[in-house]
CSV table of C-alpha atoms in Angstrom, one decimal:
chain,number,residue,atom,x,y,z
A,21,UNK,CA,-50.5,76.1,-51.0
A,22,UNK,CA,-47.8,78.8,-50.8
A,23,UNK,CA,-49.0,82.5,-51.7
A,24,UNK,CA,-46.1,85.0,-52.6
A,25,UNK,CA,-45.9,88.7,-52.6
A,26,UNK,CA,-43.6,91.2,-54.2
A,27,UNK,CA,-40.3,92.4,-52.5
A,28,UNK,CA,-40.3,95.8,-52.8
A,29,UNK,CA,-38.1,98.5,-50.7
A,30,UNK,CA,-37.5,95.8,-48.0
A,31,UNK,CA,-41.0,94.8,-47.6
A,32,UNK,CA,-43.4,92.0,-48.9
A,33,UNK,CA,-46.1,93.9,-51.0
A,34,UNK,CA,-49.6,92.4,-52.0
A,35,UNK,CA,-51.0,92.6,-55.7
A,36,UNK,CA,-54.5,92.7,-56.9
A,37,UNK,CA,-53.6,89.8,-59.2
A,38,UNK,CA,-51.9,86.4,-59.0
A,39,UNK,CA,-51.1,83.5,-61.3
A,40,UNK,CA,-51.2,79.5,-60.3
A,41,UNK,CA,-47.8,78.0,-60.5
A,42,UNK,CA,-47.6,74.3,-61.3
A,43,UNK,CA,-45.3,71.6,-61.1
A,44,UNK,CA,-43.6,70.8,-64.5
A,45,UNK,CA,-43.5,67.1,-63.4
A,46,UNK,CA,-47.0,66.5,-61.8
A,47,UNK,CA,-49.0,69.4,-63.3
A,48,UNK,CA,-50.3,70.3,-59.6
A,49,UNK,CA,-50.6,73.8,-58.5
A,50,UNK,CA,-47.5,74.6,-56.1
A,51,UNK,CA,-48.0,78.3,-55.3
A,52,UNK,CA,-50.4,81.1,-56.1
A,53,UNK,CA,-47.7,84.0,-57.2
A,54,UNK,CA,-48.1,87.5,-57.1
A,55,UNK,CA,-48.4,89.1,-60.5
A,56,UNK,CA,-46.6,92.4,-60.5
A,57,UNK,CA,-47.9,95.6,-62.5
A,58,UNK,CA,-46.1,98.2,-64.6
A,59,UNK,CA,-46.8,100.5,-61.6
A,60,UNK,CA,-44.9,98.0,-59.3
A,61,UNK,CA,-42.0,97.9,-61.4
A,62,UNK,CA,-41.7,101.6,-61.6
A,63,UNK,CA,-42.1,101.9,-57.8
A,64,UNK,CA,-39.3,99.2,-57.4
A,65,UNK,CA,-36.9,101.0,-59.8
A,66,UNK,CA,-37.6,104.4,-57.9
A,67,UNK,CA,-36.9,102.7,-54.7
A,68,UNK,CA,-33.8,101.2,-56.0
A,69,UNK,CA,-32.4,104.3,-57.2
A,70,UNK,CA,-33.1,105.9,-53.9
A,71,UNK,CA,-31.3,103.0,-52.0
A,72,UNK,CA,-28.4,103.3,-54.5
A,73,UNK,CA,-27.8,106.8,-53.0
A,74,UNK,CA,-26.4,105.4,-49.8
A,75,UNK,CA,-25.4,102.0,-51.0
A,76,UNK,CA,-22.8,103.3,-53.4
A,77,UNK,CA,-21.1,105.0,-50.4
A,78,UNK,CA,-20.7,101.6,-48.7
A,79,UNK,CA,-17.2,100.1,-48.5
A,80,UNK,CA,-15.9,97.2,-50.4
A,81,UNK,CA,-15.3,95.5,-47.1
A,82,UNK,CA,-18.9,96.0,-46.0
A,83,UNK,CA,-20.5,94.6,-49.3
A,84,UNK,CA,-17.9,91.7,-49.2
A,85,UNK,CA,-19.1,90.9,-45.8
A,86,UNK,CA,-22.8,90.9,-46.8
A,87,UNK,CA,-22.0,88.4,-49.6
A,88,UNK,CA,-20.0,86.2,-47.4
A,89,UNK,CA,-23.0,86.0,-45.0
A,90,UNK,CA,-25.2,85.0,-48.1
A,91,UNK,CA,-22.6,82.2,-48.7
A,92,UNK,CA,-23.0,81.0,-44.9
A,93,UNK,CA,-26.6,81.0,-44.8
A,94,UNK,CA,-27.1,79.3,-48.0
A,95,UNK,CA,-24.6,76.5,-47.1
A,96,UNK,CA,-27.0,75.7,-44.2
A,97,UNK,CA,-30.2,75.4,-46.5
A,98,UNK,CA,-29.0,73.3,-49.2
A,99,UNK,CA,-31.8,70.5,-48.9
A,100,UNK,CA,-34.3,73.3,-48.9
A,101,UNK,CA,-33.3,75.0,-52.1
A,102,UNK,CA,-32.8,71.7,-54.0
A,103,UNK,CA,-36.3,70.8,-53.3
A,104,UNK,CA,-37.5,74.1,-54.6
A,105,UNK,CA,-35.7,73.6,-57.7
A,106,UNK,CA,-37.3,70.1,-58.1
A,107,UNK,CA,-40.7,71.6,-57.5
A,108,UNK,CA,-40.8,74.8,-59.6
A,109,UNK,CA,-38.4,73.8,-62.3
A,110,UNK,CA,-38.6,70.0,-62.5
A,111,UNK,CA,-34.9,69.8,-61.7
A,112,UNK,CA,-33.6,66.4,-60.3
A,113,UNK,CA,-32.2,66.5,-56.9
A,114,UNK,CA,-28.8,65.7,-58.0
A,115,UNK,CA,-28.7,68.7,-60.5
A,116,UNK,CA,-30.3,70.7,-57.9
A,117,UNK,CA,-27.7,70.3,-55.4
A,118,UNK,CA,-24.9,70.9,-58.1
A,119,UNK,CA,-26.8,74.1,-58.9
A,120,UNK,CA,-26.8,75.1,-55.2
A,121,UNK,CA,-23.2,74.5,-54.9
A,122,UNK,CA,-22.3,76.5,-57.9
A,123,UNK,CA,-24.5,79.3,-56.6
A,124,UNK,CA,-22.7,79.5,-53.3
A,125,UNK,CA,-19.1,79.5,-55.1
A,126,UNK,CA,-20.7,82.4,-57.4
A,127,UNK,CA,-21.5,84.5,-54.3
A,128,UNK,CA,-18.2,83.8,-52.7
A,129,UNK,CA,-16.4,84.8,-56.2
A,130,UNK,CA,-18.5,87.8,-55.8
A,131,UNK,CA,-17.5,88.7,-52.2
A,132,UNK,CA,-14.0,88.4,-53.3
A,133,UNK,CA,-14.7,90.3,-56.2
A,134,UNK,CA,-15.9,93.3,-54.3
A,135,UNK,CA,-12.5,94.0,-53.3
A,136,UNK,CA,-10.7,93.7,-56.6
A,137,UNK,CA,-11.6,96.7,-59.0
A,138,UNK,CA,-8.8,98.7,-59.3
A,139,UNK,CA,-7.8,102.0,-61.2
A,140,UNK,CA,-4.6,102.7,-63.0
A,141,UNK,CA,-2.4,105.7,-63.2
A,142,UNK,CA,-2.2,107.3,-66.8
A,143,UNK,CA,1.3,108.6,-67.7
A,144,UNK,CA,0.2,112.3,-68.4
A,145,UNK,CA,4.0,113.3,-69.4
A,146,UNK,CA,3.7,110.9,-72.2
A,147,UNK,CA,1.7,113.7,-73.9
A,148,UNK,CA,3.2,116.8,-75.3
A,149,UNK,CA,2.1,119.7,-72.8
A,150,UNK,CA,0.7,117.6,-69.9
A,151,UNK,CA,4.1,117.0,-68.1
A,152,UNK,CA,2.8,119.0,-65.0
A,153,UNK,CA,-0.2,116.7,-64.6
A,154,UNK,CA,-1.0,113.4,-62.9
A,155,UNK,CA,-3.8,111.2,-63.9
A,156,UNK,CA,-5.5,108.1,-62.8
A,157,UNK,CA,-8.6,106.0,-63.3
A,158,UNK,CA,-11.2,104.4,-60.6
A,159,UNK,CA,-14.3,102.3,-61.3
A,160,UNK,CA,-17.9,103.4,-60.0
A,161,UNK,CA,-21.1,101.9,-59.7
A,162,UNK,CA,-23.7,102.6,-62.3
A,163,UNK,CA,-26.9,102.7,-60.3
A,164,UNK,CA,-29.9,100.5,-60.8
A,165,UNK,CA,-29.9,97.5,-62.8
A,166,UNK,CA,-32.5,95.5,-64.3
A,167,UNK,CA,-31.9,91.8,-64.2
A,168,UNK,CA,-34.3,89.3,-66.1
A,169,UNK,CA,-33.6,85.9,-65.6
A,170,UNK,CA,-34.6,82.2,-67.1
A,171,UNK,CA,-36.2,79.2,-65.4
A,172,UNK,CA,-33.3,76.8,-66.2
A,173,UNK,CA,-30.6,78.1,-63.5
A,174,UNK,CA,-32.9,80.0,-61.1
A,175,UNK,CA,-30.5,80.1,-58.3
A,176,UNK,CA,-27.3,80.3,-60.1
A,177,UNK,CA,-28.2,82.7,-62.9
A,178,UNK,CA,-29.7,85.3,-60.5
A,179,UNK,CA,-26.5,84.9,-58.6
A,180,UNK,CA,-24.6,85.9,-61.6
A,181,UNK,CA,-26.5,89.2,-61.7
A,182,UNK,CA,-27.0,90.1,-58.0
A,183,UNK,CA,-23.4,88.9,-56.8
A,184,UNK,CA,-21.3,91.4,-59.1
A,185,UNK,CA,-23.9,94.3,-58.9
A,186,UNK,CA,-24.0,94.2,-55.2
A,187,UNK,CA,-20.1,93.7,-55.1
A,188,UNK,CA,-19.6,97.2,-56.5
A,189,UNK,CA,-22.5,99.0,-54.8
A,190,UNK,CA,-25.4,99.0,-57.7
A,191,UNK,CA,-28.8,98.2,-56.8
A,192,UNK,CA,-31.0,95.7,-58.7
A,193,UNK,CA,-34.5,95.1,-59.8
A,194,UNK,CA,-34.9,91.5,-60.4
A,195,UNK,CA,-37.6,90.0,-62.6
A,196,UNK,CA,-37.2,86.2,-62.3
A,197,UNK,CA,-39.0,83.7,-65.0
A,198,UNK,CA,-42.6,83.2,-64.4
A,199,UNK,CA,-42.1,79.6,-63.8
A,200,UNK,CA,-39.3,79.7,-61.2
A,201,UNK,CA,-40.1,82.6,-58.9
A,202,UNK,CA,-39.7,80.8,-55.6
A,203,UNK,CA,-36.0,80.4,-55.8
A,204,UNK,CA,-35.6,84.3,-56.3
A,205,UNK,CA,-38.0,85.1,-53.6
A,206,UNK,CA,-36.2,83.1,-51.0
A,207,UNK,CA,-33.1,85.1,-51.6
A,208,UNK,CA,-34.9,88.4,-50.6
A,209,UNK,CA,-35.1,87.0,-47.0
A,210,UNK,CA,-31.4,85.7,-47.3
A,211,UNK,CA,-30.1,89.0,-48.3
A,212,UNK,CA,-32.1,90.8,-45.7
A,213,UNK,CA,-30.7,88.5,-43.1
A,214,UNK,CA,-27.1,89.1,-44.5
A,215,UNK,CA,-27.5,92.9,-43.9
A,216,UNK,CA,-28.4,94.2,-47.6
A,217,UNK,CA,-30.0,97.6,-47.0
A,218,UNK,CA,-33.6,97.8,-47.9
A,219,UNK,CA,-34.3,98.8,-51.4
A,220,UNK,CA,-31.0,97.5,-52.8
A,221,UNK,CA,-33.0,94.5,-54.0
A,222,UNK,CA,-36.3,94.6,-55.6
A,223,UNK,CA,-38.1,91.5,-56.9
A,224,UNK,CA,-41.1,92.0,-59.2
A,225,UNK,CA,-42.8,88.6,-60.3
A,226,UNK,CA,-45.2,88.3,-63.1
A,227,UNK,CA,-45.3,88.3,-67.0
A,228,UNK,CA,-42.3,89.3,-68.7
A,229,UNK,CA,-44.2,90.5,-71.8
A,230,UNK,CA,-46.2,92.8,-69.8
A,231,UNK,CA,-43.2,94.2,-67.5
A,232,UNK,CA,-40.2,94.2,-69.7
A,233,UNK,CA,-40.6,97.3,-71.6
A,234,UNK,CA,-40.6,99.2,-68.0
A,235,UNK,CA,-37.8,97.4,-66.9
A,236,UNK,CA,-35.6,98.0,-70.2
A,237,UNK,CA,-36.7,101.7,-70.7
A,238,UNK,CA,-37.2,103.3,-67.4
A,239,UNK,CA,-34.9,106.5,-67.2
A,240,UNK,CA,-33.5,105.6,-63.7
A,241,UNK,CA,-32.3,102.3,-65.2
A,242,UNK,CA,-28.5,102.1,-66.1
A,243,UNK,CA,-28.2,98.7,-67.2
A,244,UNK,CA,-30.0,95.6,-68.5
A,245,UNK,CA,-28.8,92.3,-68.0
A,246,UNK,CA,-30.7,89.6,-69.5
A,247,UNK,CA,-30.7,85.7,-70.1
A,248,UNK,CA,-33.1,84.2,-72.4
A,249,UNK,CA,-34.3,83.6,-75.8
A,250,UNK,CA,-32.6,85.3,-78.8
A,251,UNK,CA,-36.1,86.8,-79.9
A,252,UNK,CA,-36.5,88.6,-76.7
A,253,UNK,CA,-33.0,89.6,-76.3
A,254,UNK,CA,-33.0,91.4,-79.9
A,255,UNK,CA,-36.2,93.2,-78.7
A,256,UNK,CA,-34.4,94.3,-75.6
A,257,UNK,CA,-31.4,95.5,-77.6
A,258,UNK,CA,-33.4,97.5,-79.8
A,259,UNK,CA,-35.0,99.4,-76.7
A,260,UNK,CA,-32.2,99.8,-74.3
A,261,UNK,CA,-30.8,102.9,-76.1
A,262,UNK,CA,-27.5,104.3,-74.4
A,263,UNK,CA,-28.0,102.1,-71.4
A,264,UNK,CA,-25.5,99.5,-70.9
A,265,UNK,CA,-26.8,95.8,-71.7
A,266,UNK,CA,-25.5,92.1,-71.3
A,267,UNK,CA,-27.5,89.3,-73.3
A,268,UNK,CA,-26.9,85.8,-72.8
A,269,UNK,CA,-29.1,84.2,-75.6
A,270,UNK,CA,-28.5,80.6,-75.7
A,271,UNK,CA,-26.9,78.2,-78.4
A,272,UNK,CA,-26.8,74.9,-80.1
A,273,UNK,CA,-23.4,73.8,-78.6
A,274,UNK,CA,-21.2,71.5,-80.6
A,275,UNK,CA,-18.3,69.1,-79.9
A,276,UNK,CA,-15.7,67.7,-82.4
A,277,UNK,CA,-14.6,64.3,-81.4
A,278,UNK,CA,-11.2,63.4,-83.3
A,279,UNK,CA,-10.1,59.7,-83.7
A,280,UNK,CA,-7.0,60.2,-81.3
A,281,UNK,CA,-9.3,60.1,-78.4
A,282,UNK,CA,-10.2,56.8,-76.4
A,283,UNK,CA,-14.0,56.9,-76.9
A,284,UNK,CA,-14.6,54.9,-73.5
A,285,UNK,CA,-13.1,58.0,-71.8
A,286,UNK,CA,-15.5,60.5,-72.9
A,287,UNK,CA,-19.0,58.8,-73.6
A,288,UNK,CA,-20.4,59.1,-70.0
A,289,UNK,CA,-19.3,62.8,-69.9
A,290,UNK,CA,-20.8,63.5,-73.4
A,291,UNK,CA,-24.0,61.9,-72.4
A,292,UNK,CA,-24.1,64.0,-69.4
A,293,UNK,CA,-23.5,67.0,-71.2
A,294,UNK,CA,-26.4,66.2,-73.8
A,295,UNK,CA,-29.2,65.2,-71.3
A,296,UNK,CA,-28.4,67.0,-67.9
A,297,UNK,CA,-31.8,68.9,-66.8
A,298,UNK,CA,-33.4,67.4,-69.8
A,299,UNK,CA,-31.1,69.5,-72.1
A,300,UNK,CA,-32.5,72.8,-70.9
A,301,UNK,CA,-29.3,74.3,-70.8
A,302,UNK,CA,-27.8,77.1,-72.8
A,303,UNK,CA,-24.6,75.2,-73.5
A,304,UNK,CA,-26.3,71.8,-73.5
A,305,UNK,CA,-24.5,69.5,-76.0
A,306,UNK,CA,-26.6,69.4,-79.1
A,307,UNK,CA,-24.4,68.6,-81.9
A,308,UNK,CA,-21.6,65.9,-81.8
A,309,UNK,CA,-19.4,65.8,-84.9
A,310,UNK,CA,-17.5,62.5,-84.9
A,311,UNK,CA,-14.7,61.3,-87.3
A,312,UNK,CA,-15.8,58.9,-89.8
A,313,UNK,CA,-13.3,56.3,-88.7
A,314,UNK,CA,-14.9,56.0,-85.2
A,315,UNK,CA,-18.5,57.3,-85.7
A,316,UNK,CA,-20.1,53.9,-85.7
A,317,UNK,CA,-18.2,52.9,-82.4
A,318,UNK,CA,-18.9,56.2,-80.9
A,319,UNK,CA,-22.7,56.1,-81.6
A,320,UNK,CA,-23.3,52.5,-80.2
A,321,UNK,CA,-21.4,53.4,-77.1
A,322,UNK,CA,-23.1,56.7,-76.8
A,323,UNK,CA,-26.7,55.2,-77.4
A,324,UNK,CA,-26.0,52.2,-74.7
A,325,UNK,CA,-25.0,54.8,-72.1
A,326,UNK,CA,-28.1,57.0,-72.8
A,327,UNK,CA,-30.3,54.1,-72.3
A,328,UNK,CA,-29.1,53.8,-68.8
A,329,UNK,CA,-30.6,57.1,-67.9
A,330,UNK,CA,-33.6,57.1,-65.5
A,331,UNK,CA,-36.6,59.4,-66.3
A,332,UNK,CA,-38.8,60.1,-63.3
A,333,UNK,CA,-39.9,62.3,-60.5
A,334,UNK,CA,-37.4,65.1,-59.8
A,335,UNK,CA,-37.7,64.4,-55.9
A,336,UNK,CA,-36.5,60.9,-56.4
A,337,UNK,CA,-32.6,60.6,-56.0
A,338,UNK,CA,-32.5,57.9,-58.7
A,339,UNK,CA,-33.8,60.3,-61.4
A,340,UNK,CA,-31.4,61.3,-63.8
A,341,UNK,CA,-33.9,63.4,-66.1
A,342,UNK,CA,-37.3,64.8,-65.5
A,343,UNK,CA,-40.1,66.6,-67.1
A,344,UNK,CA,-39.6,69.5,-69.5
A,345,UNK,CA,-40.5,72.9,-68.3
A,346,UNK,CA,-44.1,72.7,-69.7
A,347,UNK,CA,-46.1,70.6,-72.1
A,348,UNK,CA,-45.8,73.3,-74.7
A,349,UNK,CA,-42.0,72.8,-75.0
A,350,UNK,CA,-42.5,69.0,-75.3
A,351,UNK,CA,-45.0,69.3,-78.2
A,352,UNK,CA,-42.7,71.8,-80.0
A,353,UNK,CA,-39.6,69.3,-79.7
A,354,UNK,CA,-41.8,66.6,-80.8
A,355,UNK,CA,-42.8,68.4,-83.8
A,356,UNK,CA,-39.1,69.1,-84.6
A,357,UNK,CA,-38.3,65.5,-84.3
A,358,UNK,CA,-41.2,64.4,-86.4
A,359,UNK,CA,-40.0,67.0,-89.0
A,360,UNK,CA,-36.4,65.8,-89.0
A,361,UNK,CA,-37.6,62.2,-89.6
A,362,UNK,CA,-39.5,63.2,-92.7
A,363,UNK,CA,-36.4,64.8,-94.0
A,364,UNK,CA,-34.4,61.6,-93.4
A,365,UNK,CA,-33.1,61.6,-89.7
A,366,UNK,CA,-33.1,58.3,-87.8
A,367,UNK,CA,-33.8,58.1,-84.2
A,368,UNK,CA,-31.2,55.8,-82.7
A,369,UNK,CA,-32.8,55.7,-79.4
A,370,UNK,CA,-35.4,57.5,-77.2
A,371,UNK,CA,-38.0,59.9,-78.8
A,372,UNK,CA,-40.8,58.7,-76.5
A,373,UNK,CA,-43.3,61.3,-75.3
A,374,UNK,CA,-45.6,61.7,-72.3
A,375,UNK,CA,-47.5,65.2,-72.0
A,376,UNK,CA,-44.6,66.5,-70.0
A,377,UNK,CA,-41.5,64.3,-70.6
A,378,UNK,CA,-39.2,63.3,-73.6
A,379,UNK,CA,-36.9,60.3,-73.2
A,380,UNK,CA,-33.4,61.1,-73.9
A,381,UNK,CA,-33.0,61.1,-77.8
A,382,UNK,CA,-30.3,60.4,-79.9
A,383,UNK,CA,-30.6,61.5,-83.7
A,384,UNK,CA,-28.3,60.3,-86.7
A,385,UNK,CA,-28.4,61.0,-90.3
A,386,UNK,CA,-29.3,64.6,-89.7
A,387,UNK,CA,-28.4,67.6,-91.9
A,388,UNK,CA,-27.4,71.0,-91.2
A,389,UNK,CA,-30.7,72.7,-92.3
A,390,UNK,CA,-32.7,70.5,-89.8
A,391,UNK,CA,-34.2,72.6,-86.9
A,392,UNK,CA,-32.7,70.0,-84.3
A,393,UNK,CA,-29.4,71.0,-85.6
A,394,UNK,CA,-29.4,74.6,-86.7
A,395,UNK,CA,-31.7,75.9,-84.0
A,396,UNK,CA,-31.6,75.6,-80.1
A,397,UNK,CA,-33.5,72.5,-79.0
A,398,UNK,CA,-33.4,73.3,-75.4
A,399,UNK,CA,-34.6,69.6,-74.9
A,400,UNK,CA,-33.1,66.2,-74.0
A,401,UNK,CA,-32.0,65.6,-77.7
A,402,UNK,CA,-28.6,65.3,-79.3
A,403,UNK,CA,-27.4,64.7,-82.9
A,404,UNK,CA,-24.4,62.6,-84.0
A,405,UNK,CA,-22.9,63.6,-87.4
A,406,UNK,CA,-19.8,62.0,-89.2
A,407,UNK,CA,-17.1,64.1,-90.7
A,408,UNK,CA,-14.2,63.4,-92.9
A,409,UNK,CA,-11.4,66.0,-91.9
A,410,UNK,CA,-10.9,68.4,-89.1
A,411,UNK,CA,-11.3,71.2,-91.6
A,412,UNK,CA,-14.8,69.7,-92.4
A,413,UNK,CA,-15.7,69.6,-88.6
A,414,UNK,CA,-14.7,73.1,-87.9
A,415,UNK,CA,-16.8,74.4,-91.0
A,416,UNK,CA,-19.7,72.4,-89.7
A,417,UNK,CA,-19.5,73.9,-86.3
A,418,UNK,CA,-19.2,77.3,-87.6
A,419,UNK,CA,-22.0,77.3,-90.0
A,420,UNK,CA,-24.5,78.0,-87.2
A,421,UNK,CA,-25.7,81.5,-86.4
A,422,UNK,CA,-25.0,80.6,-82.9
A,423,UNK,CA,-21.7,80.7,-80.7
A,424,UNK,CA,-21.6,80.2,-77.0
A,425,UNK,CA,-19.4,77.5,-76.3
A,426,UNK,CA,-17.8,75.0,-78.6
A,427,UNK,CA,-15.5,72.1,-77.7
A,428,UNK,CA,-13.0,69.5,-79.2
A,429,UNK,CA,-11.5,66.2,-78.3
A,430,UNK,CA,-8.1,65.7,-79.4
A,431,UNK,CA,-4.6,64.6,-78.4
A,432,UNK,CA,-3.0,66.3,-81.1
A,433,UNK,CA,-1.6,69.5,-79.7
A,434,UNK,CA,-1.5,71.6,-83.1
A,435,UNK,CA,-5.2,70.4,-83.9
A,436,UNK,CA,-6.3,71.8,-80.7
A,437,UNK,CA,-4.6,75.1,-81.0
A,438,UNK,CA,-6.0,75.5,-84.6
A,439,UNK,CA,-9.5,74.7,-83.4
A,440,UNK,CA,-9.1,77.2,-80.6
A,441,UNK,CA,-8.1,79.8,-83.2
A,442,UNK,CA,-10.7,78.9,-85.9
A,443,UNK,CA,-14.0,77.7,-84.2
A,444,UNK,CA,-16.4,80.8,-83.8
A,445,UNK,CA,-17.7,80.9,-80.2
A,446,UNK,CA,-17.4,82.8,-76.9
A,447,UNK,CA,-15.5,79.9,-75.4
A,448,UNK,CA,-13.6,77.0,-76.7
A,449,UNK,CA,-13.3,73.8,-74.4
A,450,UNK,CA,-10.4,71.4,-75.4
A,451,UNK,CA,-10.8,67.9,-74.2
A,452,UNK,CA,-14.1,68.4,-72.6
A,453,UNK,CA,-17.8,69.1,-73.5
A,454,UNK,CA,-19.2,72.6,-74.5
A,455,UNK,CA,-21.4,72.3,-71.6
A,456,UNK,CA,-18.4,72.9,-69.0
A,457,UNK,CA,-18.7,76.2,-67.1
A,458,UNK,CA,-17.3,77.4,-63.9
A,459,UNK,CA,-18.6,80.7,-62.4
A,460,UNK,CA,-15.1,82.6,-62.4
A,461,UNK,CA,-14.6,82.3,-66.0
A,462,UNK,CA,-15.8,84.7,-68.7
A,463,UNK,CA,-19.1,83.6,-70.3
A,464,UNK,CA,-21.0,84.9,-73.2
A,465,UNK,CA,-21.4,84.4,-76.9
A,466,UNK,CA,-20.6,85.5,-80.5
A,467,UNK,CA,-23.0,86.0,-83.3
A,468,UNK,CA,-26.7,85.4,-82.2
A,469,UNK,CA,-25.7,84.0,-78.9
A,470,UNK,CA,-25.3,87.2,-77.0
A,471,UNK,CA,-23.7,90.3,-76.2
A,472,UNK,CA,-21.1,91.1,-73.2
A,473,UNK,CA,-19.7,88.8,-70.7
A,474,UNK,CA,-20.8,87.3,-67.3
A,475,UNK,CA,-18.4,85.6,-65.0
A,476,UNK,CA,-17.8,87.6,-61.8
A,477,UNK,CA,-14.9,89.8,-62.8
A,478,UNK,CA,-16.2,90.6,-66.4
A,479,UNK,CA,-19.7,91.3,-64.9
A,480,UNK,CA,-18.0,93.6,-62.5
A,481,UNK,CA,-16.4,95.5,-65.2
A,482,UNK,CA,-19.6,95.7,-67.2
A,483,UNK,CA,-21.5,96.9,-64.2
A,484,UNK,CA,-19.2,99.9,-63.5
A,485,UNK,CA,-18.1,103.0,-65.4
A,486,UNK,CA,-14.4,103.8,-65.5
A,487,UNK,CA,-13.8,107.5,-64.5
A,488,UNK,CA,-10.7,109.4,-65.3
A,489,UNK,CA,-9.5,112.2,-63.0
A,490,UNK,CA,-6.4,114.5,-63.5
A,491,UNK,CA,-4.8,117.1,-61.5
A,492,UNK,CA,-2.4,119.7,-62.6
A,493,UNK,CA,0.6,119.8,-60.0
A,494,UNK,CA,1.5,123.5,-60.6
A,495,UNK,CA,0.0,126.8,-61.5
């Protein structure tokens, strides 16, 4: 059984406490993980602050080269990383390989982004009395960044925090999800091999509830970047004070299907968006609003495609869907489904449980007040809802207090543009599922889905400060 340590100041450090990490699929113990303390977090932050004093002076070229080396190393270890995802996250190998490919691309974008931040000249002579001055801006790194990441994309979401931070010369204290520490810890060795200076990356594993206050409130922390639940995110927002903060808090992503779309062309894609990684994706397709004229045909085709999916061992290459992250989550979604059924919802397919799995589930006859619609399910469950007009569909999508991504399928250009204007979400995906994301696009939500934006270019902006400089040309 693997035993882990903390990564502090470029060295592996023992702890007095640990916890057992179990496989989401089998329940077997796969590692004994070091449980960090508040003292460990403080030490890591202080070490990161010390490392920042020299790391901020490195050139953009040097930082880009480190990130390019990370890319090269990762390309040669894809199989190993996909297996880590299968073991600690229960992610099927096919989905694991896709995540690793995206992670590699994210670090590549970060390497390229290291050379992109630019200042601008300010026309000082446009203001009265300032004609004898020149002015310009530059971007500067913030310092120590606390990064708190979730279990569902433990390589790629970490990359979205480490990549842009290192690209501009920040240092990072990373607290990975309790269930998925192994994927983060392996990155310590990779960054070390790539030439990242000791102390620039600190990794403290353990309980988020015990460690987060120090990660968020320590005076040397200049920014907090968090991906996770809305409840925790709101708590962080209240504590963070004047520090910068980015929060990605999930959603109940919706897509509108207009009658101008050939159903057979989109069913497979919609099923994938609903059930990939057992629906444990922030932009997993959870709500499908289908025009009344095609809803029966769409539902029949969607159910048939769903029933082709294979539920099984994540290490089996034929598996489409495996375990949810823990039995508690299975029990929670089971309660939500049963509650919806008592309120009139119908299970069109799926709904079968084991202690650790839920078969892909399609619900119909749902209403907007049911938890499976109005809250984030984070499970392999999707609801199909009929609507009469596009105005009705847009209203139904917008009724939610969440808004990360939303989508619409239509071949009518004015309708697509109207939806793009009127749907309330951080991103509007036209003629694809709202689960679509590439790693160089801006990504973040409105309403209760978050605050700030990720995506390398936008993350770099949020991980730097703008400094203005002016010089008087004459005395």
